[in-house]
Amino acid sequence: MRLHTWMSALLLMTIAGVSGCRKHGEVPKSDPLLAAYDTEADWTDAQHIIPLSYQQAQGKRIFYQQCVWCHADATPAGPSNRSNLTPVPPLLNDGATLNAESDEYIQNIITLGGTAMGKSAMMPPYGRMLSAEEVRSVIAFTRAIAQPQYQPPARAGSQYSAK
Amino acid sequence: MPAEEMGKITSRTRLIFAVLSVVFLVVLAISPFKDFRREWKQYKRSYLRFAQTRPDTKKLLADYRPDIDQIWLPGMNVVDRCTTCHQGITQASLSEKVLPQPFRAHPPIPHNVRDWGCTVCHRGQGPATEVAEAHESTLAWEQPILPIRFIQASCGTCHYADLPQTPQLTRGRELLGELNCQGCHRLPGIERPAMLGPDLTNIGTKVSREWIYKWLKEPRTIVDKDGNVAVNGYETEEEPRMPKFRLTESELRGLSGYLSVQKARAVAPYKIDARVVTAWSKNPELISQGELRFRQMFCSTCHSLAVTRAGETKLIGGDIGPELTKVGSKVNPDWLVTWLRDPQGYLPHTKMPRYGWSDEDLHKVTQYITTKLTDSDLLTGIPQLGQPTEQEIQLGHRLFLEKGCASCHLIDGLNPQKDFGPDLSTIGGKNASDLEFGAARIPHNLVAYIQAKLQDPTSVNPAARMPQYNWNQSDLDAITTALLSMKGPPATSALQNLVVPRKEVAFHPTGSFGEVYERYKCYTCHKFNGYGGDLAPDLTFEGSRAQRQWLVDFLKNPQTLRPTLVLRMPQFNMSDRDAATLADYMTMVLQHPAANPTAVDAKQFTPAMVALGKQLYEVKYQCQSCHTIGGSGGYVGPNLNNAGSWLTPAWVEAWLRNPQALIPDTIEPRRNFTEDEVRALTAYLMTLRQGIKPPKTASAAASRTAAHGVGR
């Protein structure tokens, strides 16, 4: 009888010891409130909200300062300048046109301007204004909002992903 | 136990001993097993396995160690073991968002993690080695991870000046300033303007007691039964600067009574010439003429009016001054005349400029305001209050101080309580145990506390004196970010050296320029050396940019340079003398060192240079994509039709060489023009004068047709 008591006490101790191994703390709950800046509404479907990474959000900021005037249909100041240009520049989310271009090509045309790449001189060079990092972030933003969605080339390995 | 059995080893003791030994061995074995199963060791091992699946395994494992990794920065009080689990944080090849955490790379930011650690920005517990303890607050460790949507708060902890990368923080700081939070709270870096709310010393001469009662009850904002927020009955998202105080009926009567007798600084009423009044008395066009003048003077640049078009009501106009849709039913007509004529006589700190009125214009505009901008229902439902009793005035006086009215509104002879609300200069670094959550059902952490307090101050403290604001989610988050950034001065000298102070030096010159400058309140809209409003162009270097004669003509008759702008410079009816004083000062003083007027002589420009410049403008660089000349071109940059009489050649040359050197935030990209090209383009632009249209080229005409064909 006494042995029985001893054994049960030991068993309890063991259980108590082992139970310490259980992971404590619970999984942090995802924040219910909205992210205010790090998203962009899909240009073709305002209900679809695209989450942006830090780099893409930086690209968004630069886009709305520098590029929006000619590469979007609506601008913060009202109507877009796009219809004044010939040839009409592509919208930034125009995946049908831009998805086919490599990151390097877009980097070059932003940095060196349209003339240097055999395109319209209406695209000015931004190489003396934006840093290479800033240009890359604009490309990241372009890839994020592209419609149809941008698929990075399988092998060469784009730095930017659509998701 | 009998004595003879003591010390005897029975088989039963043997059994107990054996079982106990086994049990103790098992218990002992648990300890190394537990150590092996430590959370961070599991992450270490799974990183090893993960790296094997990547093509660049060798690089990923180059500095792998099976121990705890630690970033120790004694100068900044940082002991961060985050990299123990977040092992791929500096590996560029792990930047894809689909990769599993905790191995993903940190996005590229201007700071290197090895120099700064993690908790400086992300908060949480650096020395902890368990996921829960590192990220969440516990009883022993109180700082939880800063939710990523407020991460810009960490930038603001050291960078006091606004950064382009932190729009949310900048917006939050703007809101703190705009909503006059610094009236009651101490907020580092948020400047306290000379006047927060209107000076009420003389409010009794301006509005009726009933109007004050209504305003205190519902400061513009009215929420209807469907929950729509309306201002003066019009739906809008504008947040009035005056928040809603929760006042009882007797408090409303007391405060309105007290304010309605504030007539201390009597204003001499201005009488419009009787001949003007008689001349217009029978003219049916009086009101429409007044409206026309109201528009011509661009009152709408600062004041908005509610306009209903196609069933939709919108506020049209600026927000520097109050909305005026129903102001005719609000203010005393005699007060209005006196105010319009000399606003600074009534409120020395007002942003309203002093216009040069003729009696005729003054009569027309005041008649328009008092007849058309009215609403007979404005005071519906407000009781007739009559003359206040002595008790009501006493109560109002007491409430004015107790409720904190005196923190924003001045009444001569009344001394507001210093530091009325709590000091918020270190709110962003508070621990949960320092905060009073009351009965609020919210998570006990700083972010939840700040947001609950902002949304409904009574939720955490039923006796709160803080008034009620209506926020939308993004403004709420922005202001939370700004508050979280206020952690006080950085604790260590290493960071103190990096603090960038906000630079803003008041620009109030003296002399005859200063007098005219204060009268027209140029700084309400324009910036001078970083001081002033941002509605209109920065004039710090205006003397280098514009020609003197153009400045005089513009000041006398402001016309817009950019056709897309809605808010324009008001018509001040400026005298020749005032215009000349302003233009002379700007030409002499507001000069940029890079634009040397003696280095460029417009007389040297030859027709050949002009022709080359035109060629460069239209063909090689296609400037018409953003600028308009002669009715064709884009409207991103200013219209250049009048560049020859508007801009100085020295400015144009300096601009073409490097636009950002003159205006740092201009969006015109810096080109790589040769000196000859700069000179030729300047020569061409200097030939452009209003009325002289450049001959239309075939290419320009073709591009226009094409643009219209392809565009909408």
PDB file of C-alpha atoms in Angstrom, chain B residues 65-309:
ATOM      1  CA  ARG B  65      27.207  28.598 -35.749  1.00  0.00           C
ATOM      2  CA  PRO B  66      25.062  26.231 -33.677  1.00  0.00           C
ATOM      3  CA  ASP B  67      25.053  28.629 -30.700  1.00  0.00           C
ATOM      4  CA  ILE B  68      23.056  31.692 -29.779  1.00  0.00           C
ATOM      5  CA  ASP B  69      23.843  34.607 -32.095  1.00  0.00           C
ATOM      6  CA  GLN B  70      23.940  38.007 -30.518  1.00  0.00           C
ATOM      7  CA  ILE B  71      24.353  41.575 -31.691  1.00  0.00           C
ATOM      8  CA  TRP B  72      25.891  43.510 -28.833  1.00  0.00           C
ATOM      9  CA  LEU B  73      26.109  47.281 -29.154  1.00  0.00           C
ATOM     10  CA  PRO B  74      27.115  48.646 -25.752  1.00  0.00           C
ATOM     11  CA  GLY B  75      26.861  52.255 -26.984  1.00  0.00           C
ATOM     12  CA  MET B  76      23.203  51.838 -27.735  1.00  0.00           C
ATOM     13  CA  ASN B  77      22.220  49.476 -24.962  1.00  0.00           C
ATOM     14  CA  VAL B  78      21.446  46.751 -27.487  1.00  0.00           C
ATOM     15  CA  VAL B  79      21.742  43.028 -26.751  1.00  0.00           C
ATOM     16  CA  ASP B  80      19.790  41.411 -29.559  1.00  0.00           C
ATOM     17  CA  ARG B  81      19.629  37.655 -29.983  1.00  0.00           C
ATOM     18  CA  CYS B  82      17.016  37.901 -32.735  1.00  0.00           C
ATOM     19  CA  THR B  83      19.483  36.647 -35.351  1.00  0.00           C
ATOM     20  CA  THR B  84      19.657  33.330 -33.489  1.00  0.00           C
ATOM     21  CA  CYS B  85      16.406  32.377 -35.231  1.00  0.00           C
ATOM     22  CA  HIS B  86      16.178  35.082 -37.942  1.00  0.00           C
ATOM     23  CA  GLN B  87      19.280  33.691 -39.580  1.00  0.00           C
ATOM     24  CA  GLY B  88      18.762  34.742 -43.181  1.00  0.00           C
ATOM     25  CA  ILE B  89      18.231  38.374 -42.288  1.00  0.00           C
ATOM     26  CA  THR B  90      21.189  39.666 -44.303  1.00  0.00           C
ATOM     27  CA  GLN B  91      20.968  37.101 -47.128  1.00  0.00           C
ATOM     28  CA  ALA B  92      19.790  38.943 -50.236  1.00  0.00           C
ATOM     29  CA  SER B  93      18.776  35.674 -51.917  1.00  0.00           C
ATOM     30  CA  LEU B  94      16.123  35.068 -49.239  1.00  0.00           C
ATOM     31  CA  SER B  95      14.117  38.216 -49.953  1.00  0.00           C
ATOM     32  CA  GLU B  96      11.096  36.573 -51.557  1.00  0.00           C
ATOM     33  CA  LYS B  97       7.937  37.044 -49.564  1.00  0.00           C
ATOM     34  CA  VAL B  98       6.882  33.414 -50.055  1.00  0.00           C
ATOM     35  CA  LEU B  99       9.830  32.128 -48.049  1.00  0.00           C
ATOM     36  CA  PRO B 100       9.048  30.906 -44.519  1.00  0.00           C
ATOM     37  CA  GLN B 101       9.745  33.107 -41.506  1.00  0.00           C
ATOM     38  CA  PRO B 102      11.961  33.392 -39.489  1.00  0.00           C
ATOM     39  CA  PHE B 103      14.472  32.877 -42.323  1.00  0.00           C
ATOM     40  CA  ARG B 104      13.408  35.639 -44.704  1.00  0.00           C
ATOM     41  CA  ALA B 105      15.823  38.492 -45.414  1.00  0.00           C
ATOM     42  CA  HIS B 106      15.118  41.938 -44.058  1.00  0.00           C
ATOM     43  CA  PRO B 107      13.928  44.319 -46.783  1.00  0.00           C
ATOM     44  CA  PRO B 108      16.589  46.783 -47.893  1.00  0.00           C
ATOM     45  CA  ILE B 109      16.643  49.806 -45.590  1.00  0.00           C
ATOM     46  CA  PRO B 110      19.244  52.515 -45.105  1.00  0.00           C
ATOM     47  CA  HIS B 111      20.412  50.969 -41.809  1.00  0.00           C
ATOM     48  CA  ASN B 112      22.616  47.902 -41.443  1.00  0.00           C
ATOM     49  CA  VAL B 113      21.332  45.401 -38.907  1.00  0.00           C
ATOM     50  CA  ARG B 114      24.861  44.681 -37.606  1.00  0.00           C
ATOM     51  CA  ASP B 115      25.250  48.375 -36.695  1.00  0.00           C
ATOM     52  CA  TRP B 116      21.810  48.914 -35.236  1.00  0.00           C
ATOM     53  CA  GLY B 117      20.426  45.647 -33.948  1.00  0.00           C
ATOM     54  CA  CYS B 118      16.745  44.829 -34.216  1.00  0.00           C
ATOM     55  CA  THR B 119      15.000  46.086 -31.101  1.00  0.00           C
ATOM     56  CA  VAL B 120      16.014  49.708 -31.753  1.00  0.00           C
ATOM     57  CA  CYS B 121      13.281  49.756 -34.395  1.00  0.00           C
ATOM     58  CA  HIS B 122      11.092  46.726 -33.770  1.00  0.00           C
ATOM     59  CA  ARG B 123      11.081  46.787 -29.948  1.00  0.00           C
ATOM     60  CA  GLY B 124      10.450  43.494 -28.160  1.00  0.00           C
ATOM     61  CA  GLN B 125      12.979  41.769 -25.904  1.00  0.00           C
ATOM     62  CA  GLY B 126      16.440  41.468 -27.433  1.00  0.00           C
ATOM     63  CA  PRO B 127      17.988  39.081 -24.884  1.00  0.00           C
ATOM     64  CA  ALA B 128      15.053  36.625 -24.893  1.00  0.00           C
ATOM     65  CA  THR B 129      15.562  33.275 -26.584  1.00  0.00           C
ATOM     66  CA  GLU B 130      11.970  32.106 -26.818  1.00  0.00           C
ATOM     67  CA  VAL B 131       9.559  33.181 -29.498  1.00  0.00           C
ATOM     68  CA  ALA B 132       6.833  34.276 -27.098  1.00  0.00           C
ATOM     69  CA  GLU B 133       9.128  36.101 -24.699  1.00  0.00           C
ATOM     70  CA  ALA B 134      10.992  37.900 -27.458  1.00  0.00           C
ATOM     71  CA  HIS B 135       7.883  39.141 -29.241  1.00  0.00           C
ATOM     72  CA  GLU B 136       5.189  39.624 -26.665  1.00  0.00           C
ATOM     73  CA  SER B 137       4.972  41.428 -23.395  1.00  0.00           C
ATOM     74  CA  THR B 138       5.059  39.272 -20.290  1.00  0.00           C
ATOM     75  CA  LEU B 139       4.864  40.244 -16.664  1.00  0.00           C
ATOM     76  CA  ALA B 140       8.634  40.410 -16.483  1.00  0.00           C
ATOM     77  CA  TRP B 141       9.314  41.844 -19.921  1.00  0.00           C
ATOM     78  CA  GLU B 142       6.930  44.547 -20.920  1.00  0.00           C
ATOM     79  CA  GLN B 143       7.937  45.828 -24.345  1.00  0.00           C
ATOM     80  CA  PRO B 144       6.083  43.898 -27.057  1.00  0.00           C
ATOM     81  CA  ILE B 145       7.073  43.932 -30.716  1.00  0.00           C
ATOM     82  CA  LEU B 146       5.868  47.094 -32.418  1.00  0.00           C
ATOM     83  CA  PRO B 147       3.134  46.060 -34.887  1.00  0.00           C
ATOM     84  CA  ILE B 148       4.608  46.494 -38.344  1.00  0.00           C
ATOM     85  CA  ARG B 149       1.995  49.012 -39.433  1.00  0.00           C
ATOM     86  CA  PHE B 150       3.365  51.477 -36.888  1.00  0.00           C
ATOM     87  CA  ILE B 151       7.015  50.805 -37.732  1.00  0.00           C
ATOM     88  CA  GLN B 152       7.530  54.371 -38.990  1.00  0.00           C
ATOM     89  CA  ALA B 153       7.259  55.457 -35.355  1.00  0.00           C
ATOM     90  CA  SER B 154      10.758  54.049 -34.876  1.00  0.00           C
ATOM     91  CA  CYS B 155      12.150  56.241 -37.655  1.00  0.00           C
ATOM     92  CA  GLY B 156      10.653  59.252 -35.913  1.00  0.00           C
ATOM     93  CA  THR B 157      12.302  58.402 -32.605  1.00  0.00           C
ATOM     94  CA  CYS B 158      15.623  59.667 -33.957  1.00  0.00           C
ATOM     95  CA  HIS B 159      14.709  61.538 -37.149  1.00  0.00           C
ATOM     96  CA  TYR B 160      12.870  64.612 -35.903  1.00  0.00           C
ATOM     97  CA  ALA B 161      12.840  66.132 -39.375  1.00  0.00           C
ATOM     98  CA  ASP B 162      10.315  64.655 -41.812  1.00  0.00           C
ATOM     99  CA  LEU B 163      11.610  61.860 -44.041  1.00  0.00           C
ATOM    100  CA  PRO B 164      10.149  61.165 -47.484  1.00  0.00           C
ATOM    101  CA  GLN B 165       9.998  57.448 -46.634  1.00  0.00           C
ATOM    102  CA  THR B 166       7.676  57.944 -43.679  1.00  0.00           C
ATOM    103  CA  PRO B 167       4.409  59.440 -44.971  1.00  0.00           C
ATOM    104  CA  GLN B 168       2.381  57.951 -42.144  1.00  0.00           C
ATOM    105  CA  LEU B 169       4.588  59.493 -39.474  1.00  0.00           C
ATOM    106  CA  THR B 170       4.558  62.857 -41.240  1.00  0.00           C
ATOM    107  CA  ARG B 171       0.779  62.767 -41.504  1.00  0.00           C
ATOM    108  CA  GLY B 172       0.507  61.905 -37.818  1.00  0.00           C
ATOM    109  CA  ARG B 173       2.732  64.820 -36.834  1.00  0.00           C
ATOM    110  CA  GLU B 174       0.695  67.101 -39.086  1.00  0.00           C
ATOM    111  CA  LEU B 175      -2.501  65.942 -37.402  1.00  0.00           C
ATOM    112  CA  LEU B 176      -1.065  66.552 -33.936  1.00  0.00           C
ATOM    113  CA  GLY B 177      -0.341  70.113 -35.031  1.00  0.00           C
ATOM    114  CA  GLU B 178      -3.548  70.711 -36.976  1.00  0.00           C
ATOM    115  CA  LEU B 179      -5.832  69.446 -34.243  1.00  0.00           C
ATOM    116  CA  ASN B 180      -4.114  71.634 -31.665  1.00  0.00           C
ATOM    117  CA  CYS B 181      -3.104  68.719 -29.439  1.00  0.00           C
ATOM    118  CA  GLN B 182      -0.225  70.890 -28.241  1.00  0.00           C
ATOM    119  CA  GLY B 183      -2.840  73.208 -26.696  1.00  0.00           C
ATOM    120  CA  CYS B 184      -3.132  70.861 -23.723  1.00  0.00           C
ATOM    121  CA  HIS B 185      -0.263  68.387 -24.085  1.00  0.00           C
ATOM    122  CA  ARG B 186       3.459  68.803 -24.245  1.00  0.00           C
ATOM    123  CA  LEU B 187       4.545  67.267 -27.555  1.00  0.00           C
ATOM    124  CA  PRO B 188       8.205  67.477 -28.587  1.00  0.00           C
ATOM    125  CA  GLY B 189       8.769  68.774 -32.103  1.00  0.00           C
ATOM    126  CA  ILE B 190       5.182  69.927 -32.631  1.00  0.00           C
ATOM    127  CA  GLU B 191       5.236  73.658 -32.701  1.00  0.00           C
ATOM    128  CA  ARG B 192       2.712  75.680 -30.781  1.00  0.00           C
ATOM    129  CA  PRO B 193       1.439  78.413 -33.081  1.00  0.00           C
ATOM    130  CA  ALA B 194       0.697  81.910 -31.820  1.00  0.00           C
ATOM    131  CA  MET B 195      -3.012  81.223 -32.024  1.00  0.00           C
ATOM    132  CA  LEU B 196      -4.558  77.789 -31.607  1.00  0.00           C
ATOM    133  CA  GLY B 197      -8.255  78.590 -31.586  1.00  0.00           C
ATOM    134  CA  PRO B 198      -9.769  82.002 -32.267  1.00  0.00           C
ATOM    135  CA  ASP B 199      -9.231  84.788 -29.719  1.00  0.00           C
ATOM    136  CA  LEU B 200     -12.565  85.080 -27.856  1.00  0.00           C
ATOM    137  CA  THR B 201     -11.921  88.392 -26.102  1.00  0.00           C
ATOM    138  CA  ASN B 202     -14.529  90.049 -28.266  1.00  0.00           C
ATOM    139  CA  ILE B 203     -16.661  87.102 -29.378  1.00  0.00           C
ATOM    140  CA  GLY B 204     -19.861  88.720 -28.055  1.00  0.00           C
ATOM    141  CA  THR B 205     -19.692  91.333 -30.821  1.00  0.00           C
ATOM    142  CA  LYS B 206     -19.369  88.671 -33.520  1.00  0.00           C
ATOM    143  CA  VAL B 207     -21.996  85.993 -32.851  1.00  0.00           C
ATOM    144  CA  SER B 208     -25.183  85.466 -30.821  1.00  0.00           C
ATOM    145  CA  ARG B 209     -25.459  83.439 -27.619  1.00  0.00           C
ATOM    146  CA  GLU B 210     -27.679  80.911 -29.418  1.00  0.00           C
ATOM    147  CA  TRP B 211     -25.015  80.321 -32.060  1.00  0.00           C
ATOM    148  CA  ILE B 212     -22.367  79.735 -29.372  1.00  0.00           C
ATOM    149  CA  TYR B 213     -24.719  77.281 -27.653  1.00  0.00           C
ATOM    150  CA  LYS B 214     -25.202  75.324 -30.876  1.00  0.00           C
ATOM    151  CA  TRP B 215     -21.495  75.344 -31.687  1.00  0.00           C
ATOM    152  CA  LEU B 216     -20.526  74.055 -28.251  1.00  0.00           C
ATOM    153  CA  LYS B 217     -23.154  71.351 -28.478  1.00  0.00           C
ATOM    154  CA  GLU B 218     -22.224  70.185 -31.985  1.00  0.00           C
ATOM    155  CA  PRO B 219     -19.052  71.854 -33.286  1.00  0.00           C
ATOM    156  CA  ARG B 220     -20.044  71.693 -36.938  1.00  0.00           C
ATOM    157  CA  THR B 221     -20.121  67.934 -36.873  1.00  0.00           C
ATOM    158  CA  ILE B 222     -23.589  66.474 -36.929  1.00  0.00           C
ATOM    159  CA  VAL B 223     -24.159  62.751 -37.002  1.00  0.00           C
ATOM    160  CA  ASP B 224     -27.592  61.901 -38.388  1.00  0.00           C
ATOM    161  CA  LYS B 225     -29.694  58.883 -37.509  1.00  0.00           C
ATOM    162  CA  ASP B 226     -28.007  56.804 -40.230  1.00  0.00           C
ATOM    163  CA  GLY B 227     -24.594  57.523 -38.778  1.00  0.00           C
ATOM    164  CA  ASN B 228     -23.496  59.864 -41.586  1.00  0.00           C
ATOM    165  CA  VAL B 229     -21.167  62.586 -40.439  1.00  0.00           C
ATOM    166  CA  ALA B 230     -22.077  66.034 -41.688  1.00  0.00           C
ATOM    167  CA  VAL B 231     -20.576  69.478 -41.277  1.00  0.00           C
ATOM    168  CA  ASN B 232     -23.097  72.291 -41.035  1.00  0.00           C
ATOM    169  CA  GLY B 233     -25.506  69.763 -42.447  1.00  0.00           C
ATOM    170  CA  TYR B 234     -23.257  68.872 -45.395  1.00  0.00           C
ATOM    171  CA  GLU B 235     -21.596  65.508 -45.637  1.00  0.00           C
ATOM    172  CA  THR B 236     -17.853  65.706 -45.680  1.00  0.00           C
ATOM    173  CA  GLU B 237     -14.803  64.047 -44.251  1.00  0.00           C
ATOM    174  CA  GLU B 238     -13.312  67.279 -42.956  1.00  0.00           C
ATOM    175  CA  GLU B 239     -12.559  67.114 -39.269  1.00  0.00           C
ATOM    176  CA  PRO B 240     -13.282  70.443 -37.571  1.00  0.00           C
ATOM    177  CA  ARG B 241     -10.427  71.661 -35.447  1.00  0.00           C
ATOM    178  CA  MET B 242     -12.829  72.304 -32.582  1.00  0.00           C
ATOM    179  CA  PRO B 243     -13.511  68.893 -31.034  1.00  0.00           C
ATOM    180  CA  LYS B 244     -16.709  67.893 -29.317  1.00  0.00           C
ATOM    181  CA  PHE B 245     -16.795  68.351 -25.558  1.00  0.00           C
ATOM    182  CA  ARG B 246     -19.318  66.370 -23.601  1.00  0.00           C
ATOM    183  CA  LEU B 247     -21.281  69.236 -22.024  1.00  0.00           C
ATOM    184  CA  THR B 248     -24.517  69.086 -20.050  1.00  0.00           C
ATOM    185  CA  GLU B 249     -27.410  71.474 -20.652  1.00  0.00           C
ATOM    186  CA  SER B 250     -26.486  73.726 -17.716  1.00  0.00           C
ATOM    187  CA  GLU B 251     -22.838  73.750 -18.791  1.00  0.00           C
ATOM    188  CA  LEU B 252     -23.905  74.763 -22.308  1.00  0.00           C
ATOM    189  CA  ARG B 253     -26.016  77.603 -20.909  1.00  0.00           C
ATOM    190  CA  GLY B 254     -23.215  78.724 -18.629  1.00  0.00           C
ATOM    191  CA  LEU B 255     -20.466  78.734 -21.265  1.00  0.00           C
ATOM    192  CA  SER B 256     -22.631  80.352 -23.941  1.00  0.00           C
ATOM    193  CA  GLY B 257     -23.730  83.007 -21.434  1.00  0.00           C
ATOM    194  CA  TYR B 258     -20.158  83.724 -20.362  1.00  0.00           C
ATOM    195  CA  LEU B 259     -18.891  83.969 -23.945  1.00  0.00           C
ATOM    196  CA  SER B 260     -21.779  86.130 -25.152  1.00  0.00           C
ATOM    197  CA  VAL B 261     -20.794  88.888 -22.725  1.00  0.00           C
ATOM    198  CA  GLN B 262     -17.167  88.994 -23.918  1.00  0.00           C
ATOM    199  CA  LYS B 263     -17.150  92.422 -25.550  1.00  0.00           C
ATOM    200  CA  ALA B 264     -14.105  93.862 -23.837  1.00  0.00           C
ATOM    201  CA  ARG B 265     -12.128  95.163 -26.792  1.00  0.00           C
ATOM    202  CA  ALA B 266     -14.752  97.191 -28.607  1.00  0.00           C
ATOM    203  CA  VAL B 267     -14.242  97.476 -32.362  1.00  0.00           C
ATOM    204  CA  ALA B 268     -15.171 100.777 -33.945  1.00  0.00           C
ATOM    205  CA  PRO B 269     -17.856  99.810 -36.482  1.00  0.00           C
ATOM    206  CA  TYR B 270     -17.090 100.950 -40.004  1.00  0.00           C
ATOM    207  CA  LYS B 271     -19.857 102.751 -41.826  1.00  0.00           C
ATOM    208  CA  ILE B 272     -19.965 102.251 -45.580  1.00  0.00           C
ATOM    209  CA  ASP B 273     -20.411 105.530 -47.453  1.00  0.00           C
ATOM    210  CA  ALA B 274     -24.175 106.294 -47.493  1.00  0.00           C
ATOM    211  CA  ARG B 275     -24.005 107.374 -51.160  1.00  0.00           C
ATOM    212  CA  VAL B 276     -22.763 103.916 -52.166  1.00  0.00           C
ATOM    213  CA  VAL B 277     -25.555 102.244 -50.210  1.00  0.00           C
ATOM    214  CA  THR B 278     -28.236 104.465 -51.769  1.00  0.00           C
ATOM    215  CA  ALA B 279     -26.818 104.060 -55.253  1.00  0.00           C
ATOM    216  CA  TRP B 280     -27.047 100.271 -55.005  1.00  0.00           C
ATOM    217  CA  SER B 281     -30.244 100.068 -52.943  1.00  0.00           C
ATOM    218  CA  LYS B 282     -32.535  99.729 -55.961  1.00  0.00           C
ATOM    219  CA  ASN B 283     -30.140  97.793 -58.181  1.00  0.00           C
ATOM    220  CA  PRO B 284     -31.317  94.168 -58.554  1.00  0.00           C
ATOM    221  CA  GLU B 285     -27.787  93.139 -59.524  1.00  0.00           C
ATOM    222  CA  LEU B 286     -26.331  93.999 -56.118  1.00  0.00           C
ATOM    223  CA  ILE B 287     -26.212  90.398 -54.911  1.00  0.00           C
ATOM    224  CA  SER B 288     -24.998  88.833 -58.159  1.00  0.00           C
ATOM    225  CA  GLN B 289     -22.337  91.558 -58.445  1.00  0.00           C
ATOM    226  CA  GLY B 290     -21.278  90.736 -54.896  1.00  0.00           C
ATOM    227  CA  GLU B 291     -21.014  87.065 -55.738  1.00  0.00           C
ATOM    228  CA  LEU B 292     -18.943  87.862 -58.828  1.00  0.00           C
ATOM    229  CA  ARG B 293     -16.558  89.976 -56.746  1.00  0.00           C
ATOM    230  CA  PHE B 294     -16.373  87.197 -54.119  1.00  0.00           C
ATOM    231  CA  ARG B 295     -15.248  84.836 -56.860  1.00  0.00           C
ATOM    232  CA  GLN B 296     -12.912  87.290 -58.559  1.00  0.00           C
ATOM    233  CA  MET B 297     -11.051  87.915 -55.326  1.00  0.00           C
ATOM    234  CA  PHE B 298     -10.513  84.148 -54.940  1.00  0.00           C
ATOM    235  CA  CYS B 299     -11.906  83.964 -51.424  1.00  0.00           C
ATOM    236  CA  SER B 300     -12.313  80.269 -52.240  1.00  0.00           C
ATOM    237  CA  THR B 301      -8.540  79.773 -52.046  1.00  0.00           C
ATOM    238  CA  CYS B 302      -8.882  79.755 -48.269  1.00  0.00           C
ATOM    239  CA  HIS B 303     -12.620  79.388 -47.635  1.00  0.00           C
ATOM    240  CA  SER B 304     -14.891  76.639 -48.885  1.00  0.00           C
ATOM    241  CA  LEU B 305     -18.571  76.710 -49.795  1.00  0.00           C
ATOM    242  CA  ALA B 306     -20.874  73.710 -49.999  1.00  0.00           C
ATOM    243  CA  VAL B 307     -22.021  73.244 -53.573  1.00  0.00           C
ATOM    244  CA  THR B 308     -24.675  70.766 -54.673  1.00  0.00           C
ATOM    245  CA  ARG B 309     -24.216  69.338 -58.141  1.00  0.00           C
TER     246      ARG B 309
END
